[in-house]
PDB file of C-alpha atoms and ligand atoms in Angstrom:
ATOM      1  CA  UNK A   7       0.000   0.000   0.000  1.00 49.00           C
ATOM      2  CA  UNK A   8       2.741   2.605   0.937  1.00 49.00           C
ATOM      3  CA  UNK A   9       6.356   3.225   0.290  1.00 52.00           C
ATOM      4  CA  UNK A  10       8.068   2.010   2.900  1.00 49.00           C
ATOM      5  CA  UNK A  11      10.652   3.854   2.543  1.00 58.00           C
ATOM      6  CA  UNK A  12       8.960   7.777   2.580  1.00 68.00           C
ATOM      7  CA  UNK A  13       8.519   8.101   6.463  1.00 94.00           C
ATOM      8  CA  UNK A  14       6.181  11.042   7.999  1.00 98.00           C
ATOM      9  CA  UNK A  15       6.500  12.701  10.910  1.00 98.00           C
ATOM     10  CA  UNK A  16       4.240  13.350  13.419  1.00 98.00           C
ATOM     11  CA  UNK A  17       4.263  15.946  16.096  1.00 98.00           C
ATOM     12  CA  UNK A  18       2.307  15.539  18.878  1.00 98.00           C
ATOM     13  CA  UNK A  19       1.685  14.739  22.538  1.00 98.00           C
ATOM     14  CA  UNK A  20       0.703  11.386  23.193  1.00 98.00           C
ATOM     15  CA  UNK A  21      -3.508  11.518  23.760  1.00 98.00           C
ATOM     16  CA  UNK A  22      -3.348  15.026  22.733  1.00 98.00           C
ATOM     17  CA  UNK A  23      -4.497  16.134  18.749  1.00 98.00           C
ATOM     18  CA  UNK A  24      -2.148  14.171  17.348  1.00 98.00           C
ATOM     19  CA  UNK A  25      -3.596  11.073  17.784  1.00 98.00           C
ATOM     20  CA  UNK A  26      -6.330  11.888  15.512  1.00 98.00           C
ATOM     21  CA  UNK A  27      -3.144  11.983  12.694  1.00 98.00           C
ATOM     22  CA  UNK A  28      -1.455   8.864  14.316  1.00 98.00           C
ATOM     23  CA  UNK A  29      -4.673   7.010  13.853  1.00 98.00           C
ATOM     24  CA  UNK A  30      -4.820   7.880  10.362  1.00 98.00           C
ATOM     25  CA  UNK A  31      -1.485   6.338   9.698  1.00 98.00           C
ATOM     26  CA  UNK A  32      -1.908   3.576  11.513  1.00 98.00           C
ATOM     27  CA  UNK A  33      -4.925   2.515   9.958  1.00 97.00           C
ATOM     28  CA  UNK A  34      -3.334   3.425   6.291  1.00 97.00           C
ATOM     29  CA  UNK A  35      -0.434   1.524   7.570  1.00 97.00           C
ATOM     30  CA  UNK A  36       2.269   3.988   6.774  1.00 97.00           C
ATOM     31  CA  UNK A  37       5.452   4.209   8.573  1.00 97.00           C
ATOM     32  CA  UNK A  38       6.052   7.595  11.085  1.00 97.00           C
ATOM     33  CA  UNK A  39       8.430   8.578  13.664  1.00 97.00           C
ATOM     34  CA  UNK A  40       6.598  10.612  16.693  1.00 98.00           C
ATOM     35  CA  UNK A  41       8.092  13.997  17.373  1.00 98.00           C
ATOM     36  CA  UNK A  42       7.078  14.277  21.240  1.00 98.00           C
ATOM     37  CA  UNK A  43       6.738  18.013  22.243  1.00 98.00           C
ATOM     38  CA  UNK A  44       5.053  17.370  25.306  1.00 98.00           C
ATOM     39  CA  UNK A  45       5.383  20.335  27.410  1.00 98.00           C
ATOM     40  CA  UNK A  46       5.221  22.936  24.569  1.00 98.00           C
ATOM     41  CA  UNK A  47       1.975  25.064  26.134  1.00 96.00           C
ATOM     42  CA  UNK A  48       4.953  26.808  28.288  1.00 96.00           C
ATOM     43  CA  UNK A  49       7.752  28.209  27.003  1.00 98.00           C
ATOM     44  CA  UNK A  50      10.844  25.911  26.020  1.00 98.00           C
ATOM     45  CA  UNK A  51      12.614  23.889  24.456  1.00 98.00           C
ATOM     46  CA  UNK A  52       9.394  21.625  22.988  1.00 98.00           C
ATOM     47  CA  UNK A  53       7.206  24.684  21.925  1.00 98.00           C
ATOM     48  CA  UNK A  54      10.305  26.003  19.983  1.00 98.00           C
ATOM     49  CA  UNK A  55      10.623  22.827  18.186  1.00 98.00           C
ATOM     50  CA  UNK A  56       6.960  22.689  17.573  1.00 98.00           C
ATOM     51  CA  UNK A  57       7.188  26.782  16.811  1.00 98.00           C
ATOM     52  CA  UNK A  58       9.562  26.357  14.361  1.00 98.00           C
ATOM     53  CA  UNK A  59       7.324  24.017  11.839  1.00 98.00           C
ATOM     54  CA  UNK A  60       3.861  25.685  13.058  1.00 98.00           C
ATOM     55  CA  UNK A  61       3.844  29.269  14.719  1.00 98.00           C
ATOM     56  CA  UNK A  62       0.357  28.591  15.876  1.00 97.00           C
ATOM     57  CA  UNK A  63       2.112  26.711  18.135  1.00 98.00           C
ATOM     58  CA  UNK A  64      -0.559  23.803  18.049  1.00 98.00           C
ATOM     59  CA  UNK A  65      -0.293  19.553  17.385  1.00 98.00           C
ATOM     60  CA  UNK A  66      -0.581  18.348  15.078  1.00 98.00           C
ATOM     61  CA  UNK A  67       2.042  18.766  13.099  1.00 98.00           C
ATOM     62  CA  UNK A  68       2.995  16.433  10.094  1.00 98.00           C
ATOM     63  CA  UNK A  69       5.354  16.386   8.160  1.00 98.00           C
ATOM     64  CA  UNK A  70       5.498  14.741   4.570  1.00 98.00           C
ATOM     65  CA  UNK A  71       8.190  12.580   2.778  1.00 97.00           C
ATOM     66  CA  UNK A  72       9.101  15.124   0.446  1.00 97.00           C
ATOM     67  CA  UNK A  73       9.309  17.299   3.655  1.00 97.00           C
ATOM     68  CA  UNK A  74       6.079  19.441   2.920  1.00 98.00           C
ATOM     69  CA  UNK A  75       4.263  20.933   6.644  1.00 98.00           C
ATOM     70  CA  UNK A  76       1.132  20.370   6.999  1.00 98.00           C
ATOM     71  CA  UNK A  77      -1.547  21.593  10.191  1.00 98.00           C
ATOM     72  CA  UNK A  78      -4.626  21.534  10.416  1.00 98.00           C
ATOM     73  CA  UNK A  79      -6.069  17.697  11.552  1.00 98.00           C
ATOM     74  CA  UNK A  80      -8.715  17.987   8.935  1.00 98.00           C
ATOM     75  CA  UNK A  81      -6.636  18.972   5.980  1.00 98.00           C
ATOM     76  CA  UNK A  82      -4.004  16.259   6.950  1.00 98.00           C
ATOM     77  CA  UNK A  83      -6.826  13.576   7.226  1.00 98.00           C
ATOM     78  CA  UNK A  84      -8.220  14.786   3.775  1.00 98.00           C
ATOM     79  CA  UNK A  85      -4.453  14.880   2.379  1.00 98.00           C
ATOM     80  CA  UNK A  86      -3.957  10.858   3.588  1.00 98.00           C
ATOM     81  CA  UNK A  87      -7.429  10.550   2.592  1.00 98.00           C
ATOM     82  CA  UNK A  88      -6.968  11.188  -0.934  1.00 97.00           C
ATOM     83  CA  UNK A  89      -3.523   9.576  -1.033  1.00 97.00           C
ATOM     84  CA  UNK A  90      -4.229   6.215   0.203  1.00 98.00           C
ATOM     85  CA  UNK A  91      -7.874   5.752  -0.733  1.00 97.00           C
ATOM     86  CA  UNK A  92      -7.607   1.845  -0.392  1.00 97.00           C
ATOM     87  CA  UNK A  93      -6.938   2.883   3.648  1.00 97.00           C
ATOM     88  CA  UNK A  94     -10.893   3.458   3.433  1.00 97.00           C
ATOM     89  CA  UNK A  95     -10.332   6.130   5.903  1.00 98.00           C
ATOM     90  CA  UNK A  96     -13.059   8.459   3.753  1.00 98.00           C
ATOM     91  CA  UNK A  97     -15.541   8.153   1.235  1.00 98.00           C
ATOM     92  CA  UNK A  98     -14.010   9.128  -2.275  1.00 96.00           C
ATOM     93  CA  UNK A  99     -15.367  12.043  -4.105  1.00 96.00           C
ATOM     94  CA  UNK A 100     -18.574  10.813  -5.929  1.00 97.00           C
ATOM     95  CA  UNK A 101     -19.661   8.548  -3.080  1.00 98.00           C
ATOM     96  CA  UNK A 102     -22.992   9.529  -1.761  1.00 97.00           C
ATOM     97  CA  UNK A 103     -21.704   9.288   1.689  1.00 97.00           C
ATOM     98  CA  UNK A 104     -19.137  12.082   0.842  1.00 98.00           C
ATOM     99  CA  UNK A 105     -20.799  15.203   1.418  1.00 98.00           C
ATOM    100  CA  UNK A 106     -22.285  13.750   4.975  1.00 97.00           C
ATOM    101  CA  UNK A 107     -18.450  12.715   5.664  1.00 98.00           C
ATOM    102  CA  UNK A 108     -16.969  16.464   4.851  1.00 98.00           C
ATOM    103  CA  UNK A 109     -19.868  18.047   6.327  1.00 98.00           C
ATOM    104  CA  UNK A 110     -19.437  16.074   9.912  1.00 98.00           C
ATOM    105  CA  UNK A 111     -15.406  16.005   9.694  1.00 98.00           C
ATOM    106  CA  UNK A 112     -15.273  20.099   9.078  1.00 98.00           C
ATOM    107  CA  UNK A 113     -17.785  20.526  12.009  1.00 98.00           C
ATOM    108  CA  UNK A 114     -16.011  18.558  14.492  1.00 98.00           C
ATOM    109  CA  UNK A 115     -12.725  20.568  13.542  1.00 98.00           C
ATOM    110  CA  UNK A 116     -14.715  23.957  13.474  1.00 98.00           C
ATOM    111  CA  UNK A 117     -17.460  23.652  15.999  1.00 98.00           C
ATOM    112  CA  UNK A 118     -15.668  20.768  18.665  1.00 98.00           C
ATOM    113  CA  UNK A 119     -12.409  21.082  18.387  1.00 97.00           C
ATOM    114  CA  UNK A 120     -12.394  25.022  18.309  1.00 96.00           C
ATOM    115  CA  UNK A 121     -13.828  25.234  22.315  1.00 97.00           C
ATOM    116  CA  UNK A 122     -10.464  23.030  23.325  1.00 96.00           C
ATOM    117  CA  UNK A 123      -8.457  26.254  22.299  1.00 94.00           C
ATOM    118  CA  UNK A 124     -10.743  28.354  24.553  1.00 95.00           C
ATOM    119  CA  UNK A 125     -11.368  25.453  27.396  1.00 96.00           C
ATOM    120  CA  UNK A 126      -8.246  24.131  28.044  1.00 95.00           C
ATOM    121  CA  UNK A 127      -6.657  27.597  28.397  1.00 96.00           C
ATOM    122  CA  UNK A 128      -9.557  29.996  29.688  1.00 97.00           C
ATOM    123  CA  UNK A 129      -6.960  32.480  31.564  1.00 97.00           C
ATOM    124  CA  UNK A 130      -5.457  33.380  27.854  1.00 96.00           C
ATOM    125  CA  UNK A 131      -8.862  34.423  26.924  1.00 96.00           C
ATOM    126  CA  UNK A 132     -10.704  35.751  29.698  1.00 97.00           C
ATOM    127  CA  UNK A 133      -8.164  36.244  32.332  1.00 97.00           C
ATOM    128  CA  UNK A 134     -10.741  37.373  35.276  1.00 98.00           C
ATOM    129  CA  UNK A 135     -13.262  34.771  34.526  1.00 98.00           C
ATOM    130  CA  UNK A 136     -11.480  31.842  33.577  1.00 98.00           C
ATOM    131  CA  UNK A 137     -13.525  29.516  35.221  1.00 98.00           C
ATOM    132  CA  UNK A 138     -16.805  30.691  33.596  1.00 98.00           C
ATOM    133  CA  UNK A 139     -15.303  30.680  30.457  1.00 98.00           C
ATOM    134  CA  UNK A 140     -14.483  26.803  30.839  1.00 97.00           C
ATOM    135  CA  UNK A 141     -17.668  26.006  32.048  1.00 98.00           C
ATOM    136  CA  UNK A 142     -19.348  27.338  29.585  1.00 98.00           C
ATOM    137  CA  UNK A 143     -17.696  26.308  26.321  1.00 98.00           C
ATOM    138  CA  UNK A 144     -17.809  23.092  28.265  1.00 98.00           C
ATOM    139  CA  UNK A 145     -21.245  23.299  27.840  1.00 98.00           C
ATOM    140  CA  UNK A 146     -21.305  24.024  24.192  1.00 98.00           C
ATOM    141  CA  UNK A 147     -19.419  21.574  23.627  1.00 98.00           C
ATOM    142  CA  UNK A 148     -21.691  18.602  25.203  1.00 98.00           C
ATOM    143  CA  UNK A 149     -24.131  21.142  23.233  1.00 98.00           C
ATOM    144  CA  UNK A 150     -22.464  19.886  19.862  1.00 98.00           C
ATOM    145  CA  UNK A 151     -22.105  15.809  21.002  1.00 98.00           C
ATOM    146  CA  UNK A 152     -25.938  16.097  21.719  1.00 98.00           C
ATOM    147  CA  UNK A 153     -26.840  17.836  18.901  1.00 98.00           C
ATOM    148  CA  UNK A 154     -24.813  14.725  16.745  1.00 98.00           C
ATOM    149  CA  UNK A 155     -26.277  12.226  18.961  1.00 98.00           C
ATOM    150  CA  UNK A 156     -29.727  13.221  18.210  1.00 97.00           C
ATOM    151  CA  UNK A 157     -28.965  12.618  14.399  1.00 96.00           C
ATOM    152  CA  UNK A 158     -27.173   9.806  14.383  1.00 93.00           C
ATOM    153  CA  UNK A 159     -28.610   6.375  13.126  1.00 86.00           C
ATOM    154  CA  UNK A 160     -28.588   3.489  15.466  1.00 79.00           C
ATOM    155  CA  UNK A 161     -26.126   1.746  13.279  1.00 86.00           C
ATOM    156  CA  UNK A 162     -22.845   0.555  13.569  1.00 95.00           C
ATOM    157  CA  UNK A 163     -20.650   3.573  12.564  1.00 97.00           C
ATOM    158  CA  UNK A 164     -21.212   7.573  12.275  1.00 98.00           C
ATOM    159  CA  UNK A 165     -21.878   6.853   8.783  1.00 97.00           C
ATOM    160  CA  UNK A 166     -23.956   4.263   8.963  1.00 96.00           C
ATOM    161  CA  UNK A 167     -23.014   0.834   7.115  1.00 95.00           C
ATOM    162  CA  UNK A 168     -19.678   2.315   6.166  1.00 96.00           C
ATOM    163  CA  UNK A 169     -16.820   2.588   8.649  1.00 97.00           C
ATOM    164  CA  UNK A 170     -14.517   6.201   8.008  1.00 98.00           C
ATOM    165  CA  UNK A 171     -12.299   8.141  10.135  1.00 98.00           C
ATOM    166  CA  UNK A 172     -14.967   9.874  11.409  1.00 98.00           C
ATOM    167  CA  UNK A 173     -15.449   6.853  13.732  1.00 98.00           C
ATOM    168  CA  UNK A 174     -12.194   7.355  14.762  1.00 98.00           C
ATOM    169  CA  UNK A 175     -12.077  10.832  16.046  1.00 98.00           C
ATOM    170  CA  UNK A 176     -15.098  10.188  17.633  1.00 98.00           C
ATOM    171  CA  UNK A 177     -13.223   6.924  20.184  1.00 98.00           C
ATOM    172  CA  UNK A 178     -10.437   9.759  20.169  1.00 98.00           C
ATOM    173  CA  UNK A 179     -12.593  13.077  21.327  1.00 98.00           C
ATOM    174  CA  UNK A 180     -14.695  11.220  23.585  1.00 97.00           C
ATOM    175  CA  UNK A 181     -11.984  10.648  25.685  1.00 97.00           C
ATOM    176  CA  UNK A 182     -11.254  14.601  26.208  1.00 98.00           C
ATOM    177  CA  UNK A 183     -13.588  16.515  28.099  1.00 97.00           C
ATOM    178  CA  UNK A 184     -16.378  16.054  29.193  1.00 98.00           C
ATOM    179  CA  UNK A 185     -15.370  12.367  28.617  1.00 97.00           C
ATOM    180  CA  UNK A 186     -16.892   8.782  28.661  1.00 97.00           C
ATOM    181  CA  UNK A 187     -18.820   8.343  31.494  1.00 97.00           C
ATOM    182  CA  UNK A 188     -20.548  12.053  30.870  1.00 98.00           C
ATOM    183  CA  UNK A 189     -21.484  10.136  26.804  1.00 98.00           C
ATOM    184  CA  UNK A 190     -22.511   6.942  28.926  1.00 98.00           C
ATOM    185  CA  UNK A 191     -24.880   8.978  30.322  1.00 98.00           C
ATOM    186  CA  UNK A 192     -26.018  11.529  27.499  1.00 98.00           C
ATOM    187  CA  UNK A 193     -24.792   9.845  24.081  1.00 98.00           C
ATOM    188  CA  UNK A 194     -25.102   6.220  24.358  1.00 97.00           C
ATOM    189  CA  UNK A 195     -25.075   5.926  20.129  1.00 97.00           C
ATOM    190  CA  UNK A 196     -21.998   8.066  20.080  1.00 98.00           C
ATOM    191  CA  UNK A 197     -20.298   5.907  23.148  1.00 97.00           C
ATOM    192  CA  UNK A 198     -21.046   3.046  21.105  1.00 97.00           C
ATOM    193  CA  UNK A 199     -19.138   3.677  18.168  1.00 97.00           C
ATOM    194  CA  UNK A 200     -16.109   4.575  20.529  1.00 97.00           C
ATOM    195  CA  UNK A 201     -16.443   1.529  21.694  1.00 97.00           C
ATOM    196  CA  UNK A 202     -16.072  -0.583  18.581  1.00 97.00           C
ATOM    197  CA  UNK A 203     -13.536   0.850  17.332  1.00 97.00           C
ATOM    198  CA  UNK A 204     -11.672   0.342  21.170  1.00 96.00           C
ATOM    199  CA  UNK A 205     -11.878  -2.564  20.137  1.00 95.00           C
ATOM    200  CA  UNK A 206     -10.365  -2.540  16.400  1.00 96.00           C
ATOM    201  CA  UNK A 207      -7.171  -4.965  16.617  1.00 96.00           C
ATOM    202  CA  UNK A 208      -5.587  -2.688  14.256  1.00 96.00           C
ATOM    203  CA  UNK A 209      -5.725   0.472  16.656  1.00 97.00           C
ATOM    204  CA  UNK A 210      -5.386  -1.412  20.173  1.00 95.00           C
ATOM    205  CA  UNK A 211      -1.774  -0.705  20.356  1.00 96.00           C
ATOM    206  CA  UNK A 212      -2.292   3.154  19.090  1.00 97.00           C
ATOM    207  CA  UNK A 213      -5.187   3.718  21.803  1.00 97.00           C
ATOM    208  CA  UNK A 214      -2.684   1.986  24.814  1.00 96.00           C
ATOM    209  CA  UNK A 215      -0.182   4.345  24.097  1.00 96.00           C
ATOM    210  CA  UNK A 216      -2.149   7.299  23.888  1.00 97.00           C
ATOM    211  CA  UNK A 217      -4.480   6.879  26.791  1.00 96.00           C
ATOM    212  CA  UNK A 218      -3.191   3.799  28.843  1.00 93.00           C
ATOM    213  CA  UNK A 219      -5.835   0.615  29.918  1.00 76.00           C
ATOM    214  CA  UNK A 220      -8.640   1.341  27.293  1.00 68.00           C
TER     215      UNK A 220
HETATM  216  N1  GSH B 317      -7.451  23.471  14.257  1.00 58.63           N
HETATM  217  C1  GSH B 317      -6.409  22.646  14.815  1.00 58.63           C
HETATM  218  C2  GSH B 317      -6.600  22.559  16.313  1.00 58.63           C
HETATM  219  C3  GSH B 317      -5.465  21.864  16.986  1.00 58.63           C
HETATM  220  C4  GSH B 317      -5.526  21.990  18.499  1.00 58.63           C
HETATM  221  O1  GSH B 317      -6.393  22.667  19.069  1.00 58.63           O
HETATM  222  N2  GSH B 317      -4.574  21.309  19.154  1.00 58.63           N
HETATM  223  C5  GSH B 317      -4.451  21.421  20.597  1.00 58.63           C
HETATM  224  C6  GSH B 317      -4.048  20.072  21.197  1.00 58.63           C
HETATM  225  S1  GSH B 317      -5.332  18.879  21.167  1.00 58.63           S
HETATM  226  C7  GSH B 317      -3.311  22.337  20.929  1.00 58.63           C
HETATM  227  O2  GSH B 317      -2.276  22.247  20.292  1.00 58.63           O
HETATM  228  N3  GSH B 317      -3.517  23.219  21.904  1.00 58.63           N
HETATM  229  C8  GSH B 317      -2.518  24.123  22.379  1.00 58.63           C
HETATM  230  C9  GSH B 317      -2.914  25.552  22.143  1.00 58.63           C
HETATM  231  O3  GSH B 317      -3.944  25.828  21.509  1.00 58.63           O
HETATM  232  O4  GSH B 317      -2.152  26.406  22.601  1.00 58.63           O
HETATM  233  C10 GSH B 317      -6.468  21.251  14.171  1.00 58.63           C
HETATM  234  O5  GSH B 317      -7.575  20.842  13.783  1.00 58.63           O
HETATM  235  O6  GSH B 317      -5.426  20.595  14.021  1.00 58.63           O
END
């Protein structure tokens, strides 16, 4: 499937963005090394490693074979996407399922993924209420999982018949805030499709590493 010999690299934090990237990769089966910049949300000698291939100063990072940077999780998914088709990580353009799949992929990068910035760092933004600010993009985000959970069909992936990497962000997300036991609770459909692809013998080993026990 891939040329062994044209290596990416991935920067990330273990359990952090980049695992939405490393997933990709391992599920195209394409060989990486892991650039760790844990650490690099304070000022050092990880965020000017990670500075120096993405001033947003953000995971993940990855970098090409022929040495091209890319950000941006969706645009990298799309990019491996489109490369490796027979990885079956999206549906190709002409599919029916394709517009549903880059309608729900851009809104979990735009709409979910955008409160992390804002909720995982609430002092940068509103340094007297930082609390309130967490709380409540908090609550837009279980806002958003609802809101998917409410549309999703009772069937086996986020896509229905058809398994995509949109089932794997969603057993990677629902392990960031608010977390498992809050989607046990409020989005068993959602939890479910975390679950089975927990259980994908492909992605075991990636899921360990990233979040420990799963
Ligand atoms: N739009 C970016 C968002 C990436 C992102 O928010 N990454 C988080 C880690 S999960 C991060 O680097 N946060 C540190 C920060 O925003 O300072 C993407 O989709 O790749």
């Amino acid at each position: 499937m891939a040329d062994t010999q044209a290596l990416y690299r991935l920067y990330g934090v273990p359990s952090w963005g980049s695992v939405l990237v490393e997933a990709a990769l391992v599920q195209a089966r394409l060989p990486y090394t892991f650039e760790n910049v844990a650490g690099f949300d304070e000022p050092g000698p990880a965020r000017d490693r990670l500075v120096a291939v993405n001033p947003l100063a953000q995971v993940p990072v990855l970098i090409l074979p022929d040495g091209t940077v890319m950000t941006e999780s969706a645009a990298i998914l799309l990019h491996l996407a489109e490369t490796y088709p027979e990885a079956g990580l999206a549906p190709s353009v002409g599919d029916p399922l394709r517009p549903a799949f880059l309608r729900r992929l851009i809104w979990l990068v735009t709409a979910v993924y955008g409160t992390f910035t804002y909720a995982d760092y609430p002092e940068r933004w509103a340094p007297s209420v930082p609390d309130e600010l967490r709380s409540r993009v908090l609550g837009r985000r279980m806002d958003l999982w609802r809101q998917w959970e409410d549309e999703i069909a009772p069937a086996p992936w986020a896509l229905g018949e058809r398994f995509s990497a949109l089932d794997i962000w969603i057993a990677a997300m629902t392990r960031w805030r608010p977390g498992r036991d809050w989607l046990a609770e409020n989005c068993p459909k959602l939890l479910s499709i975390a679950r089975r692809v927990d259980a994908d013998p492909d992605l075991r080993e990636l899921w360990t590493s990233n979040f420990g026990a799963i």
